[in-house]
PDB file of C-alpha atoms (C1' of nucleotides) in Angstrom:
ATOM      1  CA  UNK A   1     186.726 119.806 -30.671  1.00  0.00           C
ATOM      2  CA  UNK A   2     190.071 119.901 -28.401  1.00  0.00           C
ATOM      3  CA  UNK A   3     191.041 115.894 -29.620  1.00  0.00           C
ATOM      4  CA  UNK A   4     194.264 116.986 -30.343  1.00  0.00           C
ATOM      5  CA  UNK A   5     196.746 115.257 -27.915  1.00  0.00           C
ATOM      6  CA  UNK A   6     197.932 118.518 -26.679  1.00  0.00           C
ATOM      7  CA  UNK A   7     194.304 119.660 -25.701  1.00  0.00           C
ATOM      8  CA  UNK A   8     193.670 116.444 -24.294  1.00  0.00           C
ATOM      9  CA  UNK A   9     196.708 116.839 -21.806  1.00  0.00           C
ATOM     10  CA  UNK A  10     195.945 120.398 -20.916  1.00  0.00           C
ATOM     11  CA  UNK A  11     192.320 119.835 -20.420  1.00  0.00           C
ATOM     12  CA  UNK A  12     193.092 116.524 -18.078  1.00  0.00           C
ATOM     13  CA  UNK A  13     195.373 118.656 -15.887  1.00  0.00           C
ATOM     14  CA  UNK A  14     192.897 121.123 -15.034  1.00  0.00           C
ATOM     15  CA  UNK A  15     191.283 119.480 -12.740  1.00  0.00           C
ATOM     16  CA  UNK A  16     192.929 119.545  -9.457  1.00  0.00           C
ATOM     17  CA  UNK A  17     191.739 115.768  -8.460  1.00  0.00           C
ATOM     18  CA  UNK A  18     193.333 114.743 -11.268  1.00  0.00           C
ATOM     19  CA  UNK A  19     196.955 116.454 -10.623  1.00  0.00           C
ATOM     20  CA  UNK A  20     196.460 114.827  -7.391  1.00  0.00           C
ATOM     21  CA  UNK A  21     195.963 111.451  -8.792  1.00  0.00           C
ATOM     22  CA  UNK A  22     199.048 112.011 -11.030  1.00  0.00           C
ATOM     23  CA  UNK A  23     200.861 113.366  -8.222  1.00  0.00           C
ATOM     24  CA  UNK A  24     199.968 110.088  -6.316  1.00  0.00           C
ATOM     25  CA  UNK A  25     200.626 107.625  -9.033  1.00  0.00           C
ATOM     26  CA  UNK A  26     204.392 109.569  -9.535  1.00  0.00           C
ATOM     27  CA  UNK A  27     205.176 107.710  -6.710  1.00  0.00           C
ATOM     28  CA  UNK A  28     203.791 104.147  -7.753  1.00  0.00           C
ATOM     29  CA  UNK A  29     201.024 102.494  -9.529  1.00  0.00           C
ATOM     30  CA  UNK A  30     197.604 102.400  -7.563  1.00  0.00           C
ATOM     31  CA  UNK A  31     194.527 100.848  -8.413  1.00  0.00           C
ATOM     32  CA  UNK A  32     190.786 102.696  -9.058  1.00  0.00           C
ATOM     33  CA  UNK A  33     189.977 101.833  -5.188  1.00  0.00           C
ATOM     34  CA  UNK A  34     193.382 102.936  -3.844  1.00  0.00           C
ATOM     35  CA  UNK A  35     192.943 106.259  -5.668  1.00  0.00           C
ATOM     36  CA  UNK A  36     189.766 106.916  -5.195  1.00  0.00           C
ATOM     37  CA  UNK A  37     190.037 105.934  -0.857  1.00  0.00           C
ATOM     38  CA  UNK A  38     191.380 109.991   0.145  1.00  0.00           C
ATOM     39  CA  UNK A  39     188.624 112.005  -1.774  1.00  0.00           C
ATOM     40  CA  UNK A  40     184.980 111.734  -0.647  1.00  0.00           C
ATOM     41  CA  UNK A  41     183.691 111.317  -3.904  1.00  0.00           C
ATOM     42  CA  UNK A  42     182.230 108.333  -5.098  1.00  0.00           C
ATOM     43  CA  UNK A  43     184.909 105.482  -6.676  1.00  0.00           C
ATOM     44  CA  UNK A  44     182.531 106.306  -9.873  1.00  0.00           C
ATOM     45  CA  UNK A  45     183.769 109.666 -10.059  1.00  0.00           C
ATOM     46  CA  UNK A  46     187.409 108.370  -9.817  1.00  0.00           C
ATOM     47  CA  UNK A  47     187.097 105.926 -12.414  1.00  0.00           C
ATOM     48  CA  UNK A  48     185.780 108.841 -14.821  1.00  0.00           C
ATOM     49  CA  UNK A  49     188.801 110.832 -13.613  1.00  0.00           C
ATOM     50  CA  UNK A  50     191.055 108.067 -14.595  1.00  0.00           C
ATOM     51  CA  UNK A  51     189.605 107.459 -18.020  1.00  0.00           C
ATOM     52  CA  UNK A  52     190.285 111.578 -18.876  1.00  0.00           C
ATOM     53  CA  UNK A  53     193.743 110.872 -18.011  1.00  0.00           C
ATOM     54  CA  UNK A  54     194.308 107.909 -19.946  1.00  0.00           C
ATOM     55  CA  UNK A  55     192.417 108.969 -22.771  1.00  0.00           C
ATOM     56  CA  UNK A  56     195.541 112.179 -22.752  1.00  0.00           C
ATOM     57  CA  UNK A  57     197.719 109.622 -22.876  1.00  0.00           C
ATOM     58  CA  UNK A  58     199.365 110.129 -19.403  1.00  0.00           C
ATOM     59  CA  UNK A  59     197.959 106.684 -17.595  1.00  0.00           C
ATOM     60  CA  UNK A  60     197.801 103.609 -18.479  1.00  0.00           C
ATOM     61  CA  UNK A  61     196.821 100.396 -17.168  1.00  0.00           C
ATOM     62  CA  UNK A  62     197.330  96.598 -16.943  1.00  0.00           C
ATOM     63  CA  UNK A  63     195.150  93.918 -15.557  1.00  0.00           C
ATOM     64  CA  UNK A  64     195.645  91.907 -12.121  1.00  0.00           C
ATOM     65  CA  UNK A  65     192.485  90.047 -11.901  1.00  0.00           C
ATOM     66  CA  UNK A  66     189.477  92.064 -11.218  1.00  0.00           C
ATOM     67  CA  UNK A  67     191.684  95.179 -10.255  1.00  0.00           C
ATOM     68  CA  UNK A  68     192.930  97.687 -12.855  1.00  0.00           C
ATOM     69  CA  UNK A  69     195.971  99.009 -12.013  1.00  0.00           C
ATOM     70  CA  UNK A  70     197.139 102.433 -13.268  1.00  0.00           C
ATOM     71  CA  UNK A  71     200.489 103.498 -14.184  1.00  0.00           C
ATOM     72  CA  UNK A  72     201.504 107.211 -15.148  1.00  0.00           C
ATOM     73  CA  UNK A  73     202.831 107.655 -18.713  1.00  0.00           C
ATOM     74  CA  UNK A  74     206.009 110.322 -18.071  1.00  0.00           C
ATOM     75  CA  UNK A  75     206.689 110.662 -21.640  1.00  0.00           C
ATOM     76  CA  UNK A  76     203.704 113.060 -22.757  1.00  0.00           C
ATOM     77  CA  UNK A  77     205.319 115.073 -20.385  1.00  0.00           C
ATOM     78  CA  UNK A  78     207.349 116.425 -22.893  1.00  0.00           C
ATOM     79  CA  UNK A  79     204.619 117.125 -25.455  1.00  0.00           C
ATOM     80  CA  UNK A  80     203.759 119.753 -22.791  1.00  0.00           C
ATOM     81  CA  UNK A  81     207.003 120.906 -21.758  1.00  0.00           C
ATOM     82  CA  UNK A  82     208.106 121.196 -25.261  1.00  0.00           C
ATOM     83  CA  UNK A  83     204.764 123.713 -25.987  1.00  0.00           C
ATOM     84  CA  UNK A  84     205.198 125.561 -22.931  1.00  0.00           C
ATOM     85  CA  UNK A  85     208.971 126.008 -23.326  1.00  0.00           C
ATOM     86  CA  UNK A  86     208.917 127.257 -26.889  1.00  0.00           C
ATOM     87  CA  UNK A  87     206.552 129.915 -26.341  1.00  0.00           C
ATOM     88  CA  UNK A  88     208.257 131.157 -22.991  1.00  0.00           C
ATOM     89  CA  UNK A  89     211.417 131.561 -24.551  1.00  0.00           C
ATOM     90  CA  UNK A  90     210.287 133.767 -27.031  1.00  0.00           C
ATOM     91  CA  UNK A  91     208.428 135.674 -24.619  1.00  0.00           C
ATOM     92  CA  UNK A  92     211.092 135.982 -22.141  1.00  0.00           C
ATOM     93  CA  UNK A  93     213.268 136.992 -24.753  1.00  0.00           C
ATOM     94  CA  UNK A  94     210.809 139.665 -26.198  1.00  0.00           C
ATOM     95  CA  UNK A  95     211.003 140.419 -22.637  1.00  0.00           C
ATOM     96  CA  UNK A  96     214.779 140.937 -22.428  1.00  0.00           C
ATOM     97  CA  UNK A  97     214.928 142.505 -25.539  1.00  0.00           C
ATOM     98  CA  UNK A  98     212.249 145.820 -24.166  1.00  0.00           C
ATOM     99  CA  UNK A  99     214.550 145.753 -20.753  1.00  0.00           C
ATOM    100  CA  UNK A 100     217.070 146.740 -23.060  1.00  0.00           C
ATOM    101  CA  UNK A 101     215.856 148.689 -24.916  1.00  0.00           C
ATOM    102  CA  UNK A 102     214.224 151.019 -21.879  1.00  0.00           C
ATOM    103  CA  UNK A 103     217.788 151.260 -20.006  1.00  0.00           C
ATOM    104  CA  UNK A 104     218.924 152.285 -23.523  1.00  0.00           C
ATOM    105  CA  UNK A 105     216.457 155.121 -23.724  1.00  0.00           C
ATOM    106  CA  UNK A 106     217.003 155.507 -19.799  1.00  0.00           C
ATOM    107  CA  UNK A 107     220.817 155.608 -20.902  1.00  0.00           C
ATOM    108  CA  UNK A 108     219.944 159.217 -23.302  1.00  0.00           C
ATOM    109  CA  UNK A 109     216.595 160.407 -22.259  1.00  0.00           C
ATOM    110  CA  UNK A 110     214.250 161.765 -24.378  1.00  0.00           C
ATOM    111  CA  UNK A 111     216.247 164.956 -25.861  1.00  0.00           C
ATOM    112  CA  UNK A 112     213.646 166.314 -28.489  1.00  0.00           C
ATOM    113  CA  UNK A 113     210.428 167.061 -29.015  1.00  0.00           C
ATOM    114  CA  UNK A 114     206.903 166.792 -26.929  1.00  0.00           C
ATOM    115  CA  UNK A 115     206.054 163.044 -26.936  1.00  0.00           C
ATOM    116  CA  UNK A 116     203.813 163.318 -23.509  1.00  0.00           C
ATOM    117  CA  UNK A 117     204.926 160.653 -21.137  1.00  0.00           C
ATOM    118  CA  UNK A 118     202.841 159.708 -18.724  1.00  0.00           C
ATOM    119  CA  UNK A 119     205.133 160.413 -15.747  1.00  0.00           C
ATOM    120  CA  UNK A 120     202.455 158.776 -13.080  1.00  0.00           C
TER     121      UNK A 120
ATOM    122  CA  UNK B   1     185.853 125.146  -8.703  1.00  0.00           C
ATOM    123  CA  UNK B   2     189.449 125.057  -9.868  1.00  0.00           C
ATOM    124  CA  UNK B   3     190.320 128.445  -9.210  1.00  0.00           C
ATOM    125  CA  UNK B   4     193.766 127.770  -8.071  1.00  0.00           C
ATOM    126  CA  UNK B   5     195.759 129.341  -9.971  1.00  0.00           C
ATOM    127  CA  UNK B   6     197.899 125.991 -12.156  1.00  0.00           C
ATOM    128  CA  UNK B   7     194.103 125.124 -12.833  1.00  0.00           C
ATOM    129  CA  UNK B   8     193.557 128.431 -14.285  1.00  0.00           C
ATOM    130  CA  UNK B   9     196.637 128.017 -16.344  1.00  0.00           C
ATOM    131  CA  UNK B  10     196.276 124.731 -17.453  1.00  0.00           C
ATOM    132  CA  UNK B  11     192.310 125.185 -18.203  1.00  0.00           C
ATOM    133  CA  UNK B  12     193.164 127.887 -20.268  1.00  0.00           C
ATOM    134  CA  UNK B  13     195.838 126.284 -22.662  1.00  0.00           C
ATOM    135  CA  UNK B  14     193.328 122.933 -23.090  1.00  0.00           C
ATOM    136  CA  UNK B  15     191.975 125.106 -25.840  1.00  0.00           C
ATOM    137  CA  UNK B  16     193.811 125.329 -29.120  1.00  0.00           C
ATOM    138  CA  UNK B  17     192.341 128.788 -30.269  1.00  0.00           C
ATOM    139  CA  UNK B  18     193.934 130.072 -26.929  1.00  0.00           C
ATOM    140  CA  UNK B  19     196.701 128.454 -27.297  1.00  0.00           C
ATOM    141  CA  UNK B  20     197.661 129.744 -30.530  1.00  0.00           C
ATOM    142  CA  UNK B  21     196.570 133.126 -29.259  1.00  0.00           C
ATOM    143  CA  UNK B  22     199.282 132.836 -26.995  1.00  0.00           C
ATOM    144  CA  UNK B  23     201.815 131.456 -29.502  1.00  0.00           C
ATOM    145  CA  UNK B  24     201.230 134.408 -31.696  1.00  0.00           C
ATOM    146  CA  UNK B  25     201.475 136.612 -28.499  1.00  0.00           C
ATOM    147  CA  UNK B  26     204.781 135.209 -27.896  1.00  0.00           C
ATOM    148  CA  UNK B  27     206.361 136.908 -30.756  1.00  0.00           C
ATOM    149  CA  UNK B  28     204.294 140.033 -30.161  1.00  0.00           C
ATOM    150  CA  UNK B  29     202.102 142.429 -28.496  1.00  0.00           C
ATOM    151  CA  UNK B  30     198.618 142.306 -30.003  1.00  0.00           C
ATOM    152  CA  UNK B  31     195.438 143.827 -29.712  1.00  0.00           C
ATOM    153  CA  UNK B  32     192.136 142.337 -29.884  1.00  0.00           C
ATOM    154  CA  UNK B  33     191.267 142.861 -33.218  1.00  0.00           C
ATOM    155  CA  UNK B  34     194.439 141.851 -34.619  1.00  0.00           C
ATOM    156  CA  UNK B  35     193.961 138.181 -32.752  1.00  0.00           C
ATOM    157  CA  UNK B  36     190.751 137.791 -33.967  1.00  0.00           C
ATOM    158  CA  UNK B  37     191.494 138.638 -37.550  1.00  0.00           C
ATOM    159  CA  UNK B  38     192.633 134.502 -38.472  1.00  0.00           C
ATOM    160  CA  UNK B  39     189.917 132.961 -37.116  1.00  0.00           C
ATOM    161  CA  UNK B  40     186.432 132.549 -38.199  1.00  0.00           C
ATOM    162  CA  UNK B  41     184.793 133.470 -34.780  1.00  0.00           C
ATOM    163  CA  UNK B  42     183.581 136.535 -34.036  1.00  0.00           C
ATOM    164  CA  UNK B  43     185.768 139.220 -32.201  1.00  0.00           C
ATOM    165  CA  UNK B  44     183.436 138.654 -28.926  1.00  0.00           C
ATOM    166  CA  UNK B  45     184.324 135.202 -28.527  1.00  0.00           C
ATOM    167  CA  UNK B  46     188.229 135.913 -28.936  1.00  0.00           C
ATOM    168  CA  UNK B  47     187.439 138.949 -26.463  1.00  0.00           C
ATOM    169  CA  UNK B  48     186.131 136.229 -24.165  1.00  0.00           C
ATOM    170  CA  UNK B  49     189.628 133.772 -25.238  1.00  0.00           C
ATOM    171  CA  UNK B  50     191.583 136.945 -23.956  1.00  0.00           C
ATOM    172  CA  UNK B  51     189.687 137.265 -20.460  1.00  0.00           C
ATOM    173  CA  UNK B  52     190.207 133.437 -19.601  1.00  0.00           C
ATOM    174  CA  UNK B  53     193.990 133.883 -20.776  1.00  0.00           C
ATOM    175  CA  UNK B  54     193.976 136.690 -18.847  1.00  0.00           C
ATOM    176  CA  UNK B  55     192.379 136.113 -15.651  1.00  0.00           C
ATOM    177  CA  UNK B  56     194.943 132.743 -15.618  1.00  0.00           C
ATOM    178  CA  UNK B  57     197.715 135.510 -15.260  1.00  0.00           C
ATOM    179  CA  UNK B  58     199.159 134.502 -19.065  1.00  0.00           C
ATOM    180  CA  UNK B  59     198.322 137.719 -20.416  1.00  0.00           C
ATOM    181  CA  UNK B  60     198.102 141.613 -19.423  1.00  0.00           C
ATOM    182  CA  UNK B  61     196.626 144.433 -21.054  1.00  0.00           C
ATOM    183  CA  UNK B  62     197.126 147.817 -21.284  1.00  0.00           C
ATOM    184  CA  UNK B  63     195.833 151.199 -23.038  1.00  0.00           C
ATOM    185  CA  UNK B  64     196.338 152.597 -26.384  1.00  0.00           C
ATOM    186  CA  UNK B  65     193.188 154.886 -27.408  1.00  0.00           C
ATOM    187  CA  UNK B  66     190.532 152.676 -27.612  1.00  0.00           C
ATOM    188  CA  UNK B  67     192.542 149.384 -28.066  1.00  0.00           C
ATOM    189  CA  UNK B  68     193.493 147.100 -25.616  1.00  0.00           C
ATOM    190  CA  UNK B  69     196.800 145.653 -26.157  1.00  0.00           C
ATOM    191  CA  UNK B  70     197.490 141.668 -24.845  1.00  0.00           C
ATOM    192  CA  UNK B  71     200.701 140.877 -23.945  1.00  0.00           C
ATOM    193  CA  UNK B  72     202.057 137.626 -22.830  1.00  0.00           C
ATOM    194  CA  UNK B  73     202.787 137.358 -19.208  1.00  0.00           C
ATOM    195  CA  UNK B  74     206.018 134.460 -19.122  1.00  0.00           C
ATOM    196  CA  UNK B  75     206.877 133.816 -15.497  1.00  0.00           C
ATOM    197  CA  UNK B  76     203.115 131.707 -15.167  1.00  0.00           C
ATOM    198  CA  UNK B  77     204.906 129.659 -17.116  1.00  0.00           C
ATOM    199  CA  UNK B  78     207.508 128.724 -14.675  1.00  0.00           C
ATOM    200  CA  UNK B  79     204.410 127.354 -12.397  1.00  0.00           C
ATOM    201  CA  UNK B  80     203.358 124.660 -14.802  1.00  0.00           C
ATOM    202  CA  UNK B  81     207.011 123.705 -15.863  1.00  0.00           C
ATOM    203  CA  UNK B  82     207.774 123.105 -12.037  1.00  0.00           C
ATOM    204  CA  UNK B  83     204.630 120.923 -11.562  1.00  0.00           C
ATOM    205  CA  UNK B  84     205.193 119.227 -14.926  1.00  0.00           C
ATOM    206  CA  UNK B  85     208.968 118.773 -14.249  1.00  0.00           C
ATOM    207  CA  UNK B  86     208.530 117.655 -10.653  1.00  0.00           C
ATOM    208  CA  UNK B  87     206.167 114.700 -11.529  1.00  0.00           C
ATOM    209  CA  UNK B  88     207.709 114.047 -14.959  1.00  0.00           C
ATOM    210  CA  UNK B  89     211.149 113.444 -13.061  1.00  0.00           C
ATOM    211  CA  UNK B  90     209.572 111.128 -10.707  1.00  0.00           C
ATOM    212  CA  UNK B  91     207.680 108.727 -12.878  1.00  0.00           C
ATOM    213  CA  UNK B  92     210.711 108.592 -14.783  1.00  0.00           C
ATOM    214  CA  UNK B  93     212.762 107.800 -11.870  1.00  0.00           C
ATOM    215  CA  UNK B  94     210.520 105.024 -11.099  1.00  0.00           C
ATOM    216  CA  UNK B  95     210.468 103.771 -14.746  1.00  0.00           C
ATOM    217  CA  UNK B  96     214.153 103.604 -14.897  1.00  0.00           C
ATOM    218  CA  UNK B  97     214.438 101.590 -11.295  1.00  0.00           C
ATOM    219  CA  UNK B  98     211.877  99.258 -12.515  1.00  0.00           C
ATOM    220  CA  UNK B  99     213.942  98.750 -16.118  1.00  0.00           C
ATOM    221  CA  UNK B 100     217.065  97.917 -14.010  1.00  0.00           C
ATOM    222  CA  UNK B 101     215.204  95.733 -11.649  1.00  0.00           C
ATOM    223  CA  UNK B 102     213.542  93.866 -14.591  1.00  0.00           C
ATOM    224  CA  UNK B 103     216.645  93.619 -16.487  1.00  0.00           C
ATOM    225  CA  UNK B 104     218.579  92.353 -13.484  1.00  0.00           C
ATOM    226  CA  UNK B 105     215.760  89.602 -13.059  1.00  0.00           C
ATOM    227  CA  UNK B 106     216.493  88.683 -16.866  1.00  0.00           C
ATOM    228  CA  UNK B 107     220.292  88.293 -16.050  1.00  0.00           C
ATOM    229  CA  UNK B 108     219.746  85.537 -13.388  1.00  0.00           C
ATOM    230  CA  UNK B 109     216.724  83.802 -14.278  1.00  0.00           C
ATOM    231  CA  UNK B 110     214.425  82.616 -12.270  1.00  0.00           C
ATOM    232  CA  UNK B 111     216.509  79.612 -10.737  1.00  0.00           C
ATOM    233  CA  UNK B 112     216.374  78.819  -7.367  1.00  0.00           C
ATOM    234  CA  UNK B 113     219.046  79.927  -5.444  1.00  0.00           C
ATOM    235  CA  UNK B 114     222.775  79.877  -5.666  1.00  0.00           C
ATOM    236  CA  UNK B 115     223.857  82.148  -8.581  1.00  0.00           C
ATOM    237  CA  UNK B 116     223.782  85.931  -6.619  1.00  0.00           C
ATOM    238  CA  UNK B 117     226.448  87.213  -9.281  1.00  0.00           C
ATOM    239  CA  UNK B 118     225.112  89.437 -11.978  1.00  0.00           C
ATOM    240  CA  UNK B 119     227.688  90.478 -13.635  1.00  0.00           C
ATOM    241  CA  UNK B 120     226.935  93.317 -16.461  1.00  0.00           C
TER     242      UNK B 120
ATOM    243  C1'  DC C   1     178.402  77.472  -7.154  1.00  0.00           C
ATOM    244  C1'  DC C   2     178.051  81.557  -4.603  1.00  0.00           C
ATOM    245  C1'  DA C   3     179.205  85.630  -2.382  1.00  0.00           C
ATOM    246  C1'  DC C   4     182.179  89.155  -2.389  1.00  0.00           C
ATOM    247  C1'  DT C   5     185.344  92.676  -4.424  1.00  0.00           C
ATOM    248  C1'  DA C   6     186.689  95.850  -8.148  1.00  0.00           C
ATOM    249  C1'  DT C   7     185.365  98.380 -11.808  1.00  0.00           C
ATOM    250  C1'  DT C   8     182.453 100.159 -15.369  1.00  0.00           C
ATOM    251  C1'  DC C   9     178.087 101.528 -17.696  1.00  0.00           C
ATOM    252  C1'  DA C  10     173.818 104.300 -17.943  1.00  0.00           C
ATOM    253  C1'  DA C  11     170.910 107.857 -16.984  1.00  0.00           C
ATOM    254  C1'  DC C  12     170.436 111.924 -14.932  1.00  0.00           C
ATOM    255  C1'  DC C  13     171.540 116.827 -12.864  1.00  0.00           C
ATOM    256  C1'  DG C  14     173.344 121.526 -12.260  1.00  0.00           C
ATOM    257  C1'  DA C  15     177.245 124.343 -13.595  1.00  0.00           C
ATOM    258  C1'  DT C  16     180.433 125.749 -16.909  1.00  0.00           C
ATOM    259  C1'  DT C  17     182.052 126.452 -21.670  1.00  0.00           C
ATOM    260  C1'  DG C  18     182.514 128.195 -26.334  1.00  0.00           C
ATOM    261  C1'  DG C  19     179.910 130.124 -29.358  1.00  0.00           C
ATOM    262  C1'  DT C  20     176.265 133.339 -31.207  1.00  0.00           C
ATOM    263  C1'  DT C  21     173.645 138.092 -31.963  1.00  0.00           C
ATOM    264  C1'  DA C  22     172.426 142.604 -30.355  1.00  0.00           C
ATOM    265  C1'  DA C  23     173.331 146.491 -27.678  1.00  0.00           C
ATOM    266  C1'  DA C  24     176.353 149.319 -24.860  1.00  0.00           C
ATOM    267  C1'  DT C  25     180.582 151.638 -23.827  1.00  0.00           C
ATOM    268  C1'  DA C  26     184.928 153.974 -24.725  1.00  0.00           C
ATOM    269  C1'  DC C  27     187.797 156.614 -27.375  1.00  0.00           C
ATOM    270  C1'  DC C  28     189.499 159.196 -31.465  1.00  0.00           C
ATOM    271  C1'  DC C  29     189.045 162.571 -35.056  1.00  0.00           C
ATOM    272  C1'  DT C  30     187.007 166.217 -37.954  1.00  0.00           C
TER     273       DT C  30
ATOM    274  C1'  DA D   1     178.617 167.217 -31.453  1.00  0.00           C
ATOM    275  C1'  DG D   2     178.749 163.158 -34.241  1.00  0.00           C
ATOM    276  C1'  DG D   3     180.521 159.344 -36.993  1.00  0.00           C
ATOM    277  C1'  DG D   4     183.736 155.743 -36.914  1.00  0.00           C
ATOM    278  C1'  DT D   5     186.532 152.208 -34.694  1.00  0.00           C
ATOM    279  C1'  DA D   6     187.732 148.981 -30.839  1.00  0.00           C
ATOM    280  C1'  DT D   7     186.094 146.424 -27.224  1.00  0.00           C
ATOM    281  C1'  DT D   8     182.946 144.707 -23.710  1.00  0.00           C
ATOM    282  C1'  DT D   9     178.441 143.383 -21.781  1.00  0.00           C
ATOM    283  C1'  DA D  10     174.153 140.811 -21.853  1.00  0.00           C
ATOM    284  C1'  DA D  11     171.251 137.278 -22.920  1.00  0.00           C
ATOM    285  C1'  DC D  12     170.869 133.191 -24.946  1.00  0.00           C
ATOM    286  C1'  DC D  13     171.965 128.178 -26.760  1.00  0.00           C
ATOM    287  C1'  DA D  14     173.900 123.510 -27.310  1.00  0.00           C
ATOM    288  C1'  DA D  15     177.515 120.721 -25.651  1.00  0.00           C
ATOM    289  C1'  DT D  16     180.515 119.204 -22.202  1.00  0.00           C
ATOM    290  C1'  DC D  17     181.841 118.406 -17.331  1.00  0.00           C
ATOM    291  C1'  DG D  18     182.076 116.710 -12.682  1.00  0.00           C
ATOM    292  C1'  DG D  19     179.263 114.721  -9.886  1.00  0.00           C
ATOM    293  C1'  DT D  20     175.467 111.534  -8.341  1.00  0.00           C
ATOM    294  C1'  DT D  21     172.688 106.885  -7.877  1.00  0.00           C
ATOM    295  C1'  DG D  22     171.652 102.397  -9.481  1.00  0.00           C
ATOM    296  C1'  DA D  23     172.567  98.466 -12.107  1.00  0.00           C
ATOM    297  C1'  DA D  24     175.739  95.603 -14.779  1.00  0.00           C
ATOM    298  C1'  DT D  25     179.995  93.195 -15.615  1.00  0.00           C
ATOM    299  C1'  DA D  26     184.381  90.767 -14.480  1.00  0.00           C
ATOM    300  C1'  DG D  27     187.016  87.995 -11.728  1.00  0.00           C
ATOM    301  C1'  DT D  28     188.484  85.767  -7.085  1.00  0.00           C
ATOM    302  C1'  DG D  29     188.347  82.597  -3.773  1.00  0.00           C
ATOM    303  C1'  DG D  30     186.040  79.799  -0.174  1.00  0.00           C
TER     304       DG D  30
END
DNA sequence: CCACTATTCAACCGATTGGTTAAATACCCT
DNA sequence: AGGGTATTTAACCAATCGGTTGAATAGTGG
């Protein structure tokens, strides 16, 4: 379950140490040790960390003899943004939409018959 | 654990039953039956799909008799696009400085001295 | 070659997760 | 009041997760 790439990304960002390790390696590559120095878990922990996140696509790493340097992948990104974007469009104009048409109704209030408002 | 709230958000899109929950949500309000009626899981479990969605501050709810109508909350949206966006830009930032340096190295190979000019 | 550094693998642990079934609650309608 | 519908709660289960310790592997460099 949840091996879709879009899963995979989601799942690998919510984890807090793991934004923070993306967050780090935005600003240059870093290897396991290097990453793992600021938390007080154990390097162990980090290297699982860093195997989530590559397995989602959004690290990768090369080789510079025993170390393994890792490198953030910005273009799965967009797999995310895309998702995220489409769906608050249409909500936000759903949204817009309503707002309209409640100053509409606000515009000629209700004339007619008993539909019971709840005024509060 | 990863209550913060982008942890919230982005633990409860890793899930691709919630996540088309909210996809359907974006083009309209819902209740819980309704959701549940294309899958093959029991209303409980989308209940439980709802509360997660919910308690990450992507959905609302409100009355109607009996039924509890989801609707899809957009600005939490906004949180994970910043975050996304912010990190996004800066790996890609990096990735373009290191694709001028290396193609600047290519233009004046690795001679020793001498030739500073690199033209374009 | 040997010791040291960097990283991973393996086995384990407690908490959480996504699912189930069964029962409870809430609300409408006649 | 009572039957029907919509939803939630409770208790449970297997799988996964984030963490640990301990041992293994890979590679450097004196």
């Amino acid at each position: 379950m949840a091996d879709d790439r879009l899963s995979l990304v989601f799942s690998a960002l919510a984890d807090s140490t793991r934004r923070d390790i993306v967050a780090r390696l935005a600003s240059g590559d870093a290897t396991v040790n290097e990453l793992a120095e600021p938390y007080d878990v154990t390097v162990q922990a980090v290297s699982k960390h860093i195997r989530v996140l590559e397995s989602a696509g959004l690290v990768s790493r090369s080789r510079d003899a025993q170390r393994r340097p890792c490198h953030l992948e910005a273009e799965v990104f967009d797999l995310m943004t895309k998702w995220i974007e489409r769906y608050r469009r249409e909500a936000e104009d759903r949204f817009r939409r309503l707002d309209a048409l409640l100053e509409q109704m606000d515009d000629q209030p209700v004339t007619g018959d008993a539909t019971k408002e709840a005024a509060s």
